[in-house]
Coordinates of C-alpha atoms in Angstrom, one line a residue:
M113 CA 13.9 4.2 11.5
A114 CA 12.3 0.9 12.4
A115 CA 13.5 -2.7 12.8
Y116 CA 11.7 -5.8 11.6
I117 CA 12.1 -9.3 13.0
C118 CA 11.7 -12.6 11.0
T119 CA 9.0 -14.5 12.8
V120 CA 10.6 -17.9 11.8
C121 CA 14.3 -17.4 13.0
N122 CA 14.3 -14.0 14.7
W123 CA 16.8 -12.4 12.3
E124 CA 16.5 -8.6 12.5
Y125 CA 16.4 -6.2 9.7
D126 CA 17.3 -2.7 11.0
E127 CA 16.4 0.1 8.5
E128 CA 19.2 2.3 9.8
Q129 CA 21.9 -0.4 9.2
G130 CA 20.4 -1.9 6.1
Y131 CA 21.9 -5.2 4.9
P132 CA 25.1 -4.3 3.0
E133 CA 26.1 -8.0 2.7
G134 CA 22.9 -8.5 0.6
G135 CA 23.2 -5.3 -1.3
I136 CA 20.7 -3.3 0.8
E137 CA 22.1 0.2 1.6
P138 CA 21.8 1.6 5.1
G139 CA 18.7 3.7 5.5
T140 CA 16.5 1.5 3.2
K141 CA 13.0 1.3 4.6
F142 CA 11.5 -2.2 4.9
E143 CA 8.7 -1.4 2.5
D144 CA 11.3 -0.3 -0.1
L145 CA 13.0 -3.7 0.0
P146 CA 12.6 -5.7 -3.3
D147 CA 9.4 -7.8 -3.4
D148 CA 11.6 -10.9 -3.6
F149 CA 13.6 -10.1 -0.5
E150 CA 14.2 -13.1 1.7
C151 CA 15.5 -13.6 5.2
P152 CA 19.2 -14.4 4.8
I153 CA 19.1 -17.1 7.4
C154 CA 15.9 -19.1 6.8
H155 CA 14.9 -17.7 3.3
V156 CA 11.2 -16.8 4.1
G157 CA 9.7 -13.8 2.4
K158 CA 8.9 -10.3 3.6
D159 CA 5.5 -11.4 4.7
M160 CA 7.0 -13.3 7.5
F161 CA 8.5 -10.2 9.2
E162 CA 6.9 -8.2 11.9
Q163 CA 7.9 -4.7 13.1
A164 CA 9.9 -4.9 16.3

């Protein structure tokens, strides 16, 4: 499993942990996140994340 970092605010999405607060189950791969997924801190899209 991988982690992805928001390049704007440094919030980390960890595939192993998911984002339960946002309805994303643990184990959800980054590429499987909805196309309209946004960083919960600064609200930028998936295109602003880089693999850690």
